[in-house]
mmCIF file of C-alpha atoms and ligand atoms in Angstrom:
data_model
loop_
_atom_site.group_PDB
_atom_site.id
_atom_site.type_symbol
_atom_site.label_atom_id
_atom_site.label_comp_id
_atom_site.label_asym_id
_atom_site.label_seq_id
_atom_site.Cartn_x
_atom_site.Cartn_y
_atom_site.Cartn_z
ATOM 1 C CA MET A 23 -46.785 28.404 28.254
ATOM 2 C CA ASN A 24 -44.244 26.133 26.537
ATOM 3 C CA THR A 25 -40.756 27.496 27.100
ATOM 4 C CA ALA A 26 -38.779 24.609 25.542
ATOM 5 C CA VAL A 27 -35.991 25.755 23.270
ATOM 6 C CA THR A 28 -34.639 23.839 20.352
ATOM 7 C CA VAL A 29 -30.989 22.886 20.668
ATOM 8 C CA GLU A 30 -29.053 24.344 17.810
ATOM 9 C CA ARG A 31 -27.313 21.584 15.849
ATOM 10 C CA LEU A 32 -24.066 22.671 14.293
ATOM 11 C CA GLU A 33 -23.480 19.358 12.560
ATOM 12 C CA ALA A 34 -24.711 18.862 9.018
ATOM 13 C CA ASP A 35 -25.360 15.765 6.963
ATOM 14 C CA ALA A 36 -22.638 14.775 4.511
ATOM 15 C CA PRO A 37 -23.145 15.452 0.795
ATOM 16 C CA SER A 38 -23.914 12.249 -1.131
ATOM 17 C CA THR A 39 -22.369 10.891 -4.300
ATOM 18 C CA ASP A 40 -23.011 7.785 -6.404
ATOM 19 C CA TYR A 41 -19.305 7.728 -7.365
ATOM 20 C CA ASP A 42 -17.811 4.230 -7.635
ATOM 21 C CA PRO A 43 -14.143 4.206 -6.546
ATOM 22 C CA TYR A 44 -13.768 0.664 -7.907
ATOM 23 C CA ALA A 45 -14.940 1.159 -11.515
ATOM 24 C CA ASN A 46 -12.290 0.385 -14.157
ATOM 25 C CA GLU A 47 -12.745 3.853 -15.689
ATOM 26 C CA VAL A 48 -11.918 5.396 -12.314
ATOM 27 C CA LEU A 49 -8.913 3.160 -11.713
ATOM 28 C CA ASP A 50 -7.569 4.084 -15.168
ATOM 29 C CA ASP A 51 -7.045 7.631 -13.870
ATOM 30 C CA PRO A 52 -8.439 8.335 -10.395
ATOM 31 C CA TYR A 53 -6.979 11.815 -9.959
ATOM 32 C CA PRO A 54 -9.698 13.950 -11.613
ATOM 33 C CA HIS A 55 -12.221 11.961 -9.559
ATOM 34 C CA TYR A 56 -10.260 12.697 -6.389
ATOM 35 C CA GLU A 57 -10.473 16.406 -7.115
ATOM 36 C CA MET A 58 -14.244 16.054 -7.447
ATOM 37 C CA LEU A 59 -14.397 14.197 -4.104
ATOM 38 C CA ARG A 60 -12.248 16.777 -2.309
ATOM 39 C CA GLU A 61 -14.484 19.533 -3.650
ATOM 40 C CA LEU A 62 -17.642 17.818 -2.353
ATOM 41 C CA GLY A 63 -16.505 18.728 1.150
ATOM 42 C CA PRO A 64 -14.399 17.342 3.963
ATOM 43 C CA VAL A 65 -16.706 14.323 4.416
ATOM 44 C CA PHE A 66 -19.097 12.776 1.885
ATOM 45 C CA TYR A 67 -21.347 9.730 1.658
ATOM 46 C CA LEU A 68 -20.863 7.001 -0.963
ATOM 47 C CA THR A 69 -24.453 5.913 -1.627
ATOM 48 C CA LYS A 70 -23.423 2.903 -3.723
ATOM 49 C CA TYR A 71 -21.463 1.431 -0.809
ATOM 50 C CA LYS A 72 -23.287 2.974 2.188
ATOM 51 C CA ALA A 73 -20.020 4.318 3.544
ATOM 52 C CA TYR A 74 -18.585 7.730 4.359
ATOM 53 C CA GLY A 75 -15.571 8.993 2.488
ATOM 54 C CA ILE A 76 -12.758 11.439 3.242
ATOM 55 C CA ALA A 77 -10.425 12.620 0.479
ATOM 56 C CA ARG A 78 -8.597 15.620 1.996
ATOM 57 C CA HIS A 79 -5.263 15.360 3.786
ATOM 58 C CA ALA A 80 -6.271 17.578 6.731
ATOM 59 C CA GLU A 81 -9.174 15.316 7.724
ATOM 60 C CA ILE A 82 -7.646 11.912 6.936
ATOM 61 C CA ASP A 83 -4.586 12.443 9.117
ATOM 62 C CA PRO A 84 -6.501 12.922 12.428
ATOM 63 C CA VAL A 85 -8.890 10.059 11.616
ATOM 64 C CA LEU A 86 -5.918 7.694 11.292
ATOM 65 C CA ARG A 87 -4.532 9.012 14.575
ATOM 66 C CA ASP A 88 -7.723 8.286 16.515
ATOM 67 C CA PRO A 89 -8.072 4.488 16.623
ATOM 68 C CA ALA A 90 -10.457 4.660 19.610
ATOM 69 C CA THR A 91 -13.069 6.412 17.451
ATOM 70 C CA PHE A 92 -12.061 4.994 14.043
ATOM 71 C CA CYS A 93 -11.270 1.363 14.734
ATOM 72 C CA SER A 94 -9.661 -1.415 12.693
ATOM 73 C CA SER A 95 -11.122 -4.460 14.445
ATOM 74 C CA ALA A 96 -14.225 -4.351 12.218
ATOM 75 C CA GLY A 97 -11.863 -4.759 9.251
ATOM 76 C CA VAL A 98 -10.069 -2.099 7.206
ATOM 77 C CA GLY A 99 -12.041 -2.883 4.077
ATOM 78 C CA LEU A 100 -15.631 -2.156 3.157
ATOM 79 C CA ALA A 101 -16.831 -5.370 4.828
ATOM 80 C CA ASN A 102 -17.813 -4.943 8.467
ATOM 81 C CA PHE A 103 -16.493 -7.950 10.403
ATOM 82 C CA HIS A 104 -19.241 -7.388 13.003
ATOM 83 C CA THR A 105 -21.852 -8.347 10.397
ATOM 84 C CA THR A 106 -20.053 -10.417 7.729
ATOM 85 C CA THR A 107 -17.572 -13.291 7.833
ATOM 86 C CA PRO A 108 -14.147 -12.278 6.477
ATOM 87 C CA TRP A 109 -12.598 -14.295 3.617
ATOM 88 C CA ARG A 110 -9.732 -15.389 5.912
ATOM 89 C CA LYS A 111 -8.891 -15.271 9.616
ATOM 90 C CA PRO A 112 -8.413 -11.578 10.508
ATOM 91 C CA SER A 113 -4.865 -10.295 10.760
ATOM 92 C CA ILE A 114 -3.632 -10.020 14.359
ATOM 93 C CA ILE A 115 -1.872 -6.717 13.671
ATOM 94 C CA LEU A 116 -3.869 -4.956 10.922
ATOM 95 C CA GLU A 117 -7.392 -5.881 11.912
ATOM 96 C CA VAL A 118 -7.159 -5.368 15.677
ATOM 97 C CA ASP A 119 -7.322 -2.428 18.091
ATOM 98 C CA PRO A 120 -5.381 -1.483 21.204
ATOM 99 C CA PRO A 121 -4.455 -3.046 23.569
ATOM 100 C CA MET A 122 -4.108 -6.271 21.502
ATOM 101 C CA HIS A 123 -2.488 -4.341 18.686
ATOM 102 C CA ALA A 124 0.370 -2.936 20.781
ATOM 103 C CA ARG A 125 1.763 -6.378 21.579
ATOM 104 C CA THR A 126 1.959 -7.717 18.015
ATOM 105 C CA ARG A 127 3.027 -4.369 16.623
ATOM 106 C CA LYS A 128 5.885 -4.144 19.102
ATOM 107 C CA VAL A 129 7.335 -7.471 17.958
ATOM 108 C CA MET A 130 6.862 -6.648 14.288
ATOM 109 C CA GLY A 131 8.225 -3.124 14.777
ATOM 110 C CA GLY A 132 11.383 -4.513 16.359
ATOM 111 C CA LEU A 133 12.037 -6.910 13.489
ATOM 112 C CA LEU A 134 11.467 -4.224 10.870
ATOM 113 C CA SER A 135 13.214 -1.333 12.627
ATOM 114 C CA PRO A 136 15.892 0.677 10.770
ATOM 115 C CA ALA A 137 18.626 -0.984 12.873
ATOM 116 C CA SER A 138 17.487 -4.527 12.007
ATOM 117 C CA ILE A 139 16.897 -3.937 8.344
ATOM 118 C CA ASN A 140 20.190 -2.133 7.828
ATOM 119 C CA ARG A 141 21.770 -5.563 8.104
ATOM 120 C CA MET A 142 19.957 -6.488 4.878
ATOM 121 C CA ARG A 143 21.350 -3.584 2.893
ATOM 122 C CA ALA A 144 24.384 -5.408 1.461
ATOM 123 C CA MET A 145 22.303 -8.349 0.207
ATOM 124 C CA PHE A 146 19.637 -5.992 -1.203
ATOM 125 C CA GLU A 147 22.310 -3.969 -3.040
ATOM 126 C CA ARG A 148 23.998 -7.033 -4.483
ATOM 127 C CA GLU A 149 20.705 -8.350 -5.857
ATOM 128 C CA ALA A 150 19.795 -4.950 -7.314
ATOM 129 C CA GLU A 151 23.131 -4.719 -9.117
ATOM 130 C CA GLU A 152 22.631 -8.183 -10.602
ATOM 131 C CA LEU A 153 19.137 -7.374 -11.729
ATOM 132 C CA VAL A 154 20.196 -4.075 -13.299
ATOM 133 C CA ASP A 155 23.043 -5.920 -15.091
ATOM 134 C CA ARG A 156 20.479 -8.273 -16.566
ATOM 135 C CA VAL A 157 18.007 -5.636 -17.764
ATOM 136 C CA LEU A 158 20.781 -3.433 -19.161
ATOM 137 C CA ALA A 159 22.082 -6.410 -21.136
ATOM 138 C CA LYS A 160 18.599 -6.837 -22.574
ATOM 139 C CA GLY A 161 18.065 -3.140 -23.332
ATOM 140 C CA ARG A 162 14.365 -3.737 -24.012
ATOM 141 C CA PHE A 163 12.401 -5.580 -21.366
ATOM 142 C CA ASP A 164 9.177 -5.689 -19.422
ATOM 143 C CA ALA A 165 9.687 -3.431 -16.406
ATOM 144 C CA VAL A 166 6.972 -5.220 -14.432
ATOM 145 C CA THR A 167 7.993 -8.861 -14.774
ATOM 146 C CA ASP A 168 11.731 -8.446 -15.344
ATOM 147 C CA LEU A 169 12.412 -5.851 -12.665
ATOM 148 C CA CYS A 170 9.554 -4.671 -10.443
ATOM 149 C CA GLU A 171 8.270 -8.177 -9.660
ATOM 150 C CA ALA A 172 11.602 -9.968 -9.826
ATOM 151 C CA TYR A 173 13.271 -7.815 -7.180
ATOM 152 C CA PRO A 174 10.903 -8.124 -4.160
ATOM 153 C CA LEU A 175 10.143 -11.761 -5.040
ATOM 154 C CA ARG A 176 13.841 -12.391 -4.552
ATOM 155 C CA VAL A 177 15.024 -10.040 -1.803
ATOM 156 C CA PHE A 178 11.993 -9.632 0.421
ATOM 157 C CA ALA A 179 10.971 -13.286 0.272
ATOM 158 C CA ASP A 180 14.613 -14.239 1.025
ATOM 159 C CA ALA A 181 14.607 -11.778 3.955
ATOM 160 C CA VAL A 182 11.479 -13.442 5.376
ATOM 161 C CA GLY A 183 13.123 -16.801 4.692
ATOM 162 C CA ILE A 184 10.506 -18.758 2.760
ATOM 163 C CA PRO A 185 11.374 -21.396 0.128
ATOM 164 C CA ARG A 186 12.101 -20.186 -3.422
ATOM 165 C CA GLU A 187 9.937 -22.873 -4.991
ATOM 166 C CA GLY A 188 6.396 -21.597 -5.651
ATOM 167 C CA ARG A 189 7.091 -17.890 -5.060
ATOM 168 C CA ASP A 190 6.578 -16.850 -8.685
ATOM 169 C CA LYS A 191 3.276 -18.637 -8.874
ATOM 170 C CA TYR A 192 1.638 -17.889 -5.547
ATOM 171 C CA LEU A 193 2.953 -14.835 -3.689
ATOM 172 C CA LEU A 194 1.549 -12.052 -5.874
ATOM 173 C CA PRO A 195 -1.885 -13.673 -6.451
ATOM 174 C CA TYR A 196 -2.211 -14.052 -2.680
ATOM 175 C CA GLY A 197 -1.450 -10.363 -2.061
ATOM 176 C CA ASP A 198 -3.767 -9.415 -4.921
ATOM 177 C CA MET A 199 -6.547 -11.132 -2.976
ATOM 178 C CA VAL A 200 -5.609 -9.442 0.304
ATOM 179 C CA PHE A 201 -5.785 -6.000 -1.309
ATOM 180 C CA ASN A 202 -8.930 -6.701 -3.331
ATOM 181 C CA ALA A 203 -10.582 -7.684 -0.046
ATOM 182 C CA PHE A 204 -10.278 -4.069 1.179
ATOM 183 C CA GLY A 205 -12.935 -3.131 -1.382
ATOM 184 C CA PRO A 206 -16.418 -4.489 -2.168
ATOM 185 C CA VAL A 207 -17.249 -8.083 -3.102
ATOM 186 C CA ASN A 208 -17.312 -7.193 -6.808
ATOM 187 C CA GLU A 209 -16.460 -9.325 -9.867
ATOM 188 C CA ARG A 210 -12.793 -8.411 -9.402
ATOM 189 C CA PHE A 211 -12.865 -9.763 -5.831
ATOM 190 C CA LYS A 212 -14.673 -12.971 -6.845
ATOM 191 C CA ALA A 213 -12.351 -13.780 -9.760
ATOM 192 C CA CYS A 214 -9.320 -13.119 -7.581
ATOM 193 C CA LEU A 215 -10.599 -15.304 -4.744
ATOM 194 C CA ALA A 216 -11.208 -18.192 -7.153
ATOM 195 C CA LYS A 217 -7.607 -17.830 -8.337
ATOM 196 C CA ALA A 218 -6.188 -17.596 -4.806
ATOM 197 C CA GLN A 219 -8.161 -20.683 -3.778
ATOM 198 C CA ASP A 220 -6.426 -22.555 -6.586
ATOM 199 C CA GLY A 221 -3.234 -23.114 -4.596
ATOM 200 C CA ALA A 222 -2.030 -19.754 -3.263
ATOM 201 C CA ILE A 223 -3.911 -19.759 0.052
ATOM 202 C CA ASP A 224 -2.719 -23.288 0.890
ATOM 203 C CA TRP A 225 0.846 -22.521 -0.207
ATOM 204 C CA ILE A 226 0.983 -19.423 2.014
ATOM 205 C CA ALA A 227 -0.251 -21.402 5.047
ATOM 206 C CA GLU A 228 2.448 -24.001 4.377
ATOM 207 C CA VAL A 229 5.421 -21.634 4.002
ATOM 208 C CA CYS A 230 4.462 -19.769 7.203
ATOM 209 C CA LYS A 231 5.239 -22.907 9.233
ATOM 210 C CA ARG A 232 8.439 -22.976 11.274
ATOM 211 C CA GLU A 233 9.858 -26.038 9.523
ATOM 212 C CA ASN A 234 9.716 -24.262 6.154
ATOM 213 C CA LEU A 235 11.592 -21.101 7.200
ATOM 214 C CA THR A 236 15.322 -20.425 6.951
ATOM 215 C CA PRO A 237 17.078 -20.199 10.339
ATOM 216 C CA ASP A 238 18.148 -16.547 10.058
ATOM 217 C CA GLY A 239 15.141 -14.904 8.358
ATOM 218 C CA LEU A 240 12.449 -12.564 9.687
ATOM 219 C CA GLY A 241 9.951 -15.432 9.748
ATOM 220 C CA MET A 242 12.090 -17.513 12.098
ATOM 221 C CA GLN A 243 12.644 -14.436 14.287
ATOM 222 C CA LEU A 244 8.889 -14.341 14.850
ATOM 223 C CA TYR A 245 9.013 -17.949 16.071
ATOM 224 C CA LYS A 246 11.927 -17.016 18.332
ATOM 225 C CA ALA A 247 9.869 -14.139 19.747
ATOM 226 C CA ALA A 248 7.188 -16.724 20.546
ATOM 227 C CA ASP A 249 9.834 -18.925 22.213
ATOM 228 C CA GLU A 250 10.688 -15.958 24.436
ATOM 229 C CA GLY A 251 7.041 -15.506 25.383
ATOM 230 C CA LEU A 252 6.554 -12.245 23.452
ATOM 231 C CA LEU A 253 3.918 -13.914 21.235
ATOM 232 C CA GLU A 254 1.575 -16.855 21.644
ATOM 233 C CA PRO A 255 2.846 -19.857 19.630
ATOM 234 C CA GLU A 256 -0.038 -19.642 17.128
ATOM 235 C CA GLU A 257 0.679 -15.934 16.542
ATOM 236 C CA ALA A 258 4.067 -16.492 14.903
ATOM 237 C CA PRO A 259 2.690 -18.017 11.644
ATOM 238 C CA MET A 260 -0.027 -15.334 11.596
ATOM 239 C CA LEU A 261 2.614 -12.598 11.552
ATOM 240 C CA VAL A 262 4.638 -14.412 8.878
ATOM 241 C CA ARG A 263 1.383 -14.345 6.904
ATOM 242 C CA THR A 264 1.165 -10.588 7.512
ATOM 243 C CA MET A 265 4.666 -10.064 6.082
ATOM 244 C CA LEU A 266 3.789 -12.090 2.987
ATOM 245 C CA SER A 267 0.404 -10.363 2.617
ATOM 246 C CA ALA A 268 1.601 -6.799 2.942
ATOM 247 C CA GLY A 269 5.159 -6.903 1.666
ATOM 248 C CA LEU A 270 5.167 -8.114 -1.937
ATOM 249 C CA ASP A 271 2.477 -6.604 -4.173
ATOM 250 C CA THR A 272 2.981 -3.219 -2.513
ATOM 251 C CA THR A 273 6.714 -2.979 -3.201
ATOM 252 C CA VAL A 274 6.244 -4.442 -6.694
ATOM 253 C CA PHE A 275 3.660 -1.759 -7.503
ATOM 254 C CA THR A 276 5.762 0.990 -5.969
ATOM 255 C CA LEU A 277 8.622 0.040 -8.291
ATOM 256 C CA CYS A 278 6.152 -0.001 -11.227
ATOM 257 C CA ASN A 279 4.954 3.478 -10.307
ATOM 258 C CA ALA A 280 8.560 4.669 -10.093
ATOM 259 C CA MET A 281 9.457 3.257 -13.510
ATOM 260 C CA LEU A 282 6.366 4.782 -15.092
ATOM 261 C CA SER A 283 6.841 8.184 -13.469
ATOM 262 C CA PHE A 284 10.490 8.418 -14.501
ATOM 263 C CA SER A 285 9.730 7.350 -18.064
ATOM 264 C CA ARG A 286 6.963 9.964 -18.268
ATOM 265 C CA PHE A 287 9.101 12.724 -16.727
ATOM 266 C CA PRO A 288 12.651 12.337 -18.059
ATOM 267 C CA ASP A 289 13.678 15.739 -16.646
ATOM 268 C CA GLN A 290 13.071 14.280 -13.173
ATOM 269 C CA TRP A 291 15.158 11.213 -14.054
ATOM 270 C CA ASP A 292 17.958 13.536 -15.192
ATOM 271 C CA LEU A 293 18.110 14.888 -11.635
ATOM 272 C CA VAL A 294 18.321 11.442 -10.031
ATOM 273 C CA HIS A 295 20.763 10.183 -12.658
ATOM 274 C CA ALA A 296 22.996 13.188 -12.005
ATOM 275 C CA ASN A 297 22.794 12.593 -8.268
ATOM 276 C CA PRO A 298 21.937 8.970 -7.299
ATOM 277 C CA SER A 299 22.050 9.872 -3.601
ATOM 278 C CA MET A 300 18.690 11.591 -4.268
ATOM 279 C CA SER A 301 17.116 8.172 -4.720
ATOM 280 C CA ARG A 302 15.471 7.983 -1.331
ATOM 281 C CA GLN A 303 13.925 11.426 -1.664
ATOM 282 C CA ALA A 304 12.852 10.596 -5.216
ATOM 283 C CA LEU A 305 11.169 7.431 -4.009
ATOM 284 C CA GLU A 306 9.233 9.460 -1.432
ATOM 285 C CA GLU A 307 7.908 11.670 -4.231
ATOM 286 C CA VAL A 308 6.908 8.564 -6.208
ATOM 287 C CA LEU A 309 4.958 7.398 -3.152
ATOM 288 C CA ARG A 310 3.227 10.759 -2.894
ATOM 289 C CA TYR A 311 2.577 11.307 -6.590
ATOM 290 C CA GLU A 312 1.524 7.737 -7.435
ATOM 291 C CA SER A 313 0.489 6.177 -4.153
ATOM 292 C CA THR A 314 0.557 2.408 -4.112
ATOM 293 C CA PHE A 315 -2.239 1.943 -1.600
ATOM 294 C CA HIS A 316 -5.151 4.247 -2.562
ATOM 295 C CA SER A 317 -7.965 3.650 -0.136
ATOM 296 C CA PHE A 318 -8.988 1.647 2.916
ATOM 297 C CA TYR A 319 -11.477 1.980 5.741
ATOM 298 C CA ARG A 320 -11.960 2.542 9.407
ATOM 299 C CA THR A 321 -15.200 1.898 11.348
ATOM 300 C CA THR A 322 -16.742 4.421 13.760
ATOM 301 C CA THR A 323 -17.044 3.181 17.335
ATOM 302 C CA ARG A 324 -19.415 6.033 18.314
ATOM 303 C CA GLU A 325 -21.293 8.960 16.861
ATOM 304 C CA VAL A 326 -18.651 11.435 15.814
ATOM 305 C CA GLU A 327 -18.337 14.775 14.070
ATOM 306 C CA VAL A 328 -15.591 15.455 11.532
ATOM 307 C CA ALA A 329 -15.235 18.979 10.143
ATOM 308 C CA GLY A 330 -18.831 19.756 11.068
ATOM 309 C CA VAL A 331 -20.275 16.572 9.586
ATOM 310 C CA ARG A 332 -21.934 14.035 11.856
ATOM 311 C CA MET A 333 -21.402 10.302 11.342
ATOM 312 C CA PRO A 334 -23.319 7.694 13.373
ATOM 313 C CA ALA A 335 -21.614 4.800 15.173
ATOM 314 C CA GLU A 336 -20.727 1.545 13.365
ATOM 315 C CA GLN A 337 -20.229 3.262 10.004
ATOM 316 C CA LYS A 338 -17.528 2.475 7.474
ATOM 317 C CA VAL A 339 -15.307 5.458 6.586
ATOM 318 C CA CYS A 340 -13.162 5.236 3.466
ATOM 319 C CA VAL A 341 -9.918 7.235 3.586
ATOM 320 C CA PHE A 342 -8.627 8.080 0.123
ATOM 321 C CA ILE A 343 -4.926 8.429 0.874
ATOM 322 C CA GLY A 344 -4.126 8.516 -2.860
ATOM 323 C CA SER A 345 -6.185 11.699 -2.940
ATOM 324 C CA ALA A 346 -4.694 13.201 0.246
ATOM 325 C CA ASN A 347 -1.302 12.861 -1.440
ATOM 326 C CA ARG A 348 -2.539 15.131 -4.287
ATOM 327 C CA ASP A 349 -4.524 17.574 -2.162
ATOM 328 C CA PRO A 350 -3.534 21.146 -3.119
ATOM 329 C CA ARG A 351 -4.604 22.276 0.377
ATOM 330 C CA ARG A 352 -1.590 20.307 1.653
ATOM 331 C CA TRP A 353 0.809 20.337 -1.330
ATOM 332 C CA GLY A 354 0.000 23.668 -2.918
ATOM 333 C CA GLU A 355 -0.756 24.535 -6.523
ATOM 334 C CA THR A 356 1.865 22.054 -7.770
ATOM 335 C CA ALA A 357 0.243 19.046 -6.050
ATOM 336 C CA ASP A 358 -0.253 17.344 -9.435
ATOM 337 C CA LYS A 359 3.347 17.864 -10.494
ATOM 338 C CA PHE A 360 5.935 15.074 -10.116
ATOM 339 C CA ASP A 361 8.851 16.908 -8.528
ATOM 340 C CA VAL A 362 11.655 14.904 -6.900
ATOM 341 C CA THR A 363 13.039 18.058 -5.266
ATOM 342 C CA ARG A 364 9.875 18.655 -3.241
ATOM 343 C CA LYS A 365 9.550 17.847 0.469
ATOM 344 C CA ALA A 366 7.263 14.832 0.085
ATOM 345 C CA ALA A 367 7.492 13.876 3.777
ATOM 346 C CA GLY A 368 4.085 13.887 5.418
ATOM 347 C CA ASN A 369 2.488 12.033 2.538
ATOM 348 C CA LEU A 370 0.068 9.330 3.668
ATOM 349 C CA ALA A 371 1.178 6.538 1.325
ATOM 350 C CA PHE A 372 2.072 4.362 4.336
ATOM 351 C CA GLY A 373 -0.836 5.633 6.408
ATOM 352 C CA THR A 374 -0.081 7.180 9.800
ATOM 353 C CA GLY A 375 -0.776 6.640 13.489
ATOM 354 C CA ILE A 376 -0.502 3.321 15.334
ATOM 355 C CA HIS A 377 -1.351 1.324 12.192
ATOM 356 C CA GLY A 378 1.101 3.186 9.948
ATOM 357 C CA CYS A 379 2.924 0.650 7.767
ATOM 358 C CA ALA A 380 5.228 -1.477 9.952
ATOM 359 C CA GLY A 381 7.279 -2.407 6.886
ATOM 360 C CA GLN A 382 7.776 1.099 5.539
ATOM 361 C CA MET A 383 11.504 1.209 6.270
ATOM 362 C CA ILE A 384 12.193 -2.036 4.441
ATOM 363 C CA ALA A 385 9.899 -0.915 1.596
ATOM 364 C CA ARG A 386 11.815 2.356 1.298
ATOM 365 C CA LEU A 387 15.108 0.477 1.462
ATOM 366 C CA GLU A 388 14.106 -1.724 -1.494
ATOM 367 C CA GLY A 389 12.886 1.233 -3.531
ATOM 368 C CA GLU A 390 15.876 3.405 -2.781
ATOM 369 C CA ILE A 391 18.336 0.653 -3.660
ATOM 370 C CA VAL A 392 16.711 -0.193 -6.992
ATOM 371 C CA LEU A 393 16.445 3.469 -7.981
ATOM 372 C CA ALA A 394 20.066 4.144 -6.995
ATOM 373 C CA ALA A 395 21.322 1.103 -8.937
ATOM 374 C CA LEU A 396 19.404 2.308 -12.003
ATOM 375 C CA ALA A 397 20.425 5.928 -11.509
ATOM 376 C CA ARG A 398 24.127 5.067 -11.602
ATOM 377 C CA ARG A 399 23.868 3.230 -14.894
ATOM 378 C CA VAL A 400 20.775 4.307 -16.822
ATOM 379 C CA LYS A 401 20.581 7.632 -18.618
ATOM 380 C CA ARG A 402 17.008 7.343 -19.852
ATOM 381 C CA ILE A 403 13.993 5.083 -19.373
ATOM 382 C CA HIS A 404 11.849 4.997 -22.517
ATOM 383 C CA LEU A 405 8.293 3.705 -22.472
ATOM 384 C CA GLU A 406 7.979 1.458 -25.545
ATOM 385 C CA GLY A 407 4.228 0.804 -25.428
ATOM 386 C CA LYS A 408 1.174 1.379 -23.307
ATOM 387 C CA PRO A 409 1.583 -0.015 -19.788
ATOM 388 C CA VAL A 410 -1.160 -2.461 -18.803
ATOM 389 C CA ILE A 411 -2.798 -1.510 -15.522
ATOM 390 C CA HIS A 412 -3.345 -4.122 -12.842
ATOM 391 C CA TYR A 413 -6.861 -3.472 -11.574
ATOM 392 C CA ASN A 414 -7.203 -3.980 -7.847
ATOM 393 C CA ASN A 415 -9.712 -2.637 -5.306
ATOM 394 C CA SER A 416 -7.151 -0.840 -3.159
ATOM 395 C CA VAL A 417 -3.659 -0.851 -4.676
ATOM 396 C CA ARG A 418 -2.418 0.608 -7.948
ATOM 397 C CA GLY A 419 0.159 -0.924 -10.255
ATOM 398 C CA TYR A 420 0.757 -2.640 -13.591
ATOM 399 C CA THR A 421 0.908 -6.127 -15.101
ATOM 400 C CA SER A 422 3.140 -5.106 -17.980
ATOM 401 C CA MET A 423 5.213 -2.094 -19.001
ATOM 402 C CA PRO A 424 7.448 -2.413 -22.075
ATOM 403 C CA VAL A 425 10.515 -0.211 -21.667
ATOM 404 C CA ARG A 426 13.914 0.412 -23.166
ATOM 405 C CA VAL A 427 16.795 1.666 -21.071
ATOM 406 C CA GLU A 428 19.653 3.728 -22.411
ATOM 407 C CA ALA A 429 22.935 2.940 -20.686
ATOM 408 C CA ALA A 430 24.813 5.873 -19.224
HETATM 409 C C1 OVV B 504 -0.921 -3.621 5.972
HETATM 410 C C2 OVV B 504 -1.387 -4.955 5.593
HETATM 411 C C3 OVV B 504 -1.800 -5.196 4.331
HETATM 412 C C4 OVV B 504 -2.224 -6.445 4.013
HETATM 413 C C5 OVV B 504 -2.245 -7.457 4.954
HETATM 414 C C6 OVV B 504 -1.846 -7.235 6.221
HETATM 415 C C7 OVV B 504 -1.403 -5.977 6.553
HETATM 416 C C8 OVV B 504 -1.901 -8.349 7.221
HETATM 417 O O1 OVV B 504 -1.664 -8.099 8.396
HETATM 418 O O2 OVV B 504 -2.162 -9.490 6.839
#
């Protein structure tokens, strides 16, 4: 007699969807789509891209805190570096796992720590005041080009210590490519790569060299860390490249999202205007409500179960952090409300875990300073036309946003 018993399997297969996170119509307003994804279940399967997806806060957070199971060394985009050749040499901090990661992250973390970046505050504030002077004198201006792009292109690139010549032309197109590369090789990716190959990639490689950096900037400090033996000599330019890849488009788009949110919700601007010391908290709510970075991937190193759903090894898993930041399970019934008085801490705009944004303190510093400078002098931000979205496979921002500011 056959006495074999069947082992009860508690894991289920993930629900499937043919949803395309990268379609223009989705990028125009992703939030209703995110609700649909969250309602599919804790884990779903994107048939169009053969990848798993997670859109709820409760499940994304632990995935990002488990780099042994959900690794970065196969790339943090849709492309699996084990099977396809990346468009550039992989990053030595973003696209690596422990133990390699700890060494580069430690150096980068030191340079970008609150103590180090506090020394930049005075310069950042001076530049913000000057910029706000200029836009107030204009009254009507383009918030994207005249403010949101102008500020990081000046202060962050000066902090890194690269030449001023060429910044306007090459820095943002390079970052655009970096962030498009976290999605599929679609028409958007191809057009962007063609543009980046027309000068930006070569320019970036050039300005990362020691001889092109100012003596007191963050870039040169990376070379000094190599002199001290904390990095291999060839790693210093790679980490300058990381700063220039991750630090421009992101802060530009965060400022765009702030300007748009405060023009759409003047009652929220009233609060910040009345109390400019709220600027840092207000920026945190901008990051939650309109995340800059919306989605990226990890790759499973083994078969794993998340919330009762089984995923095989070597699978791409897309984490929709822009959705986690609107998840009512985490933020309550008012998740879709822009509310600068809320406790927005715990949002995943900068990711979390060992790969959580190394530059988040400097990013917050830039945002806080610009908002505070505006808050002290601007009573109202009026949108004067439809903002033009900048379509990108993983980050969200604008190419133009006509505004008028009313002086206080
Ligand atoms: C977090 C991030 C974004 C983009 C590029 C990089 C890192 C990099 O290390 O190059």
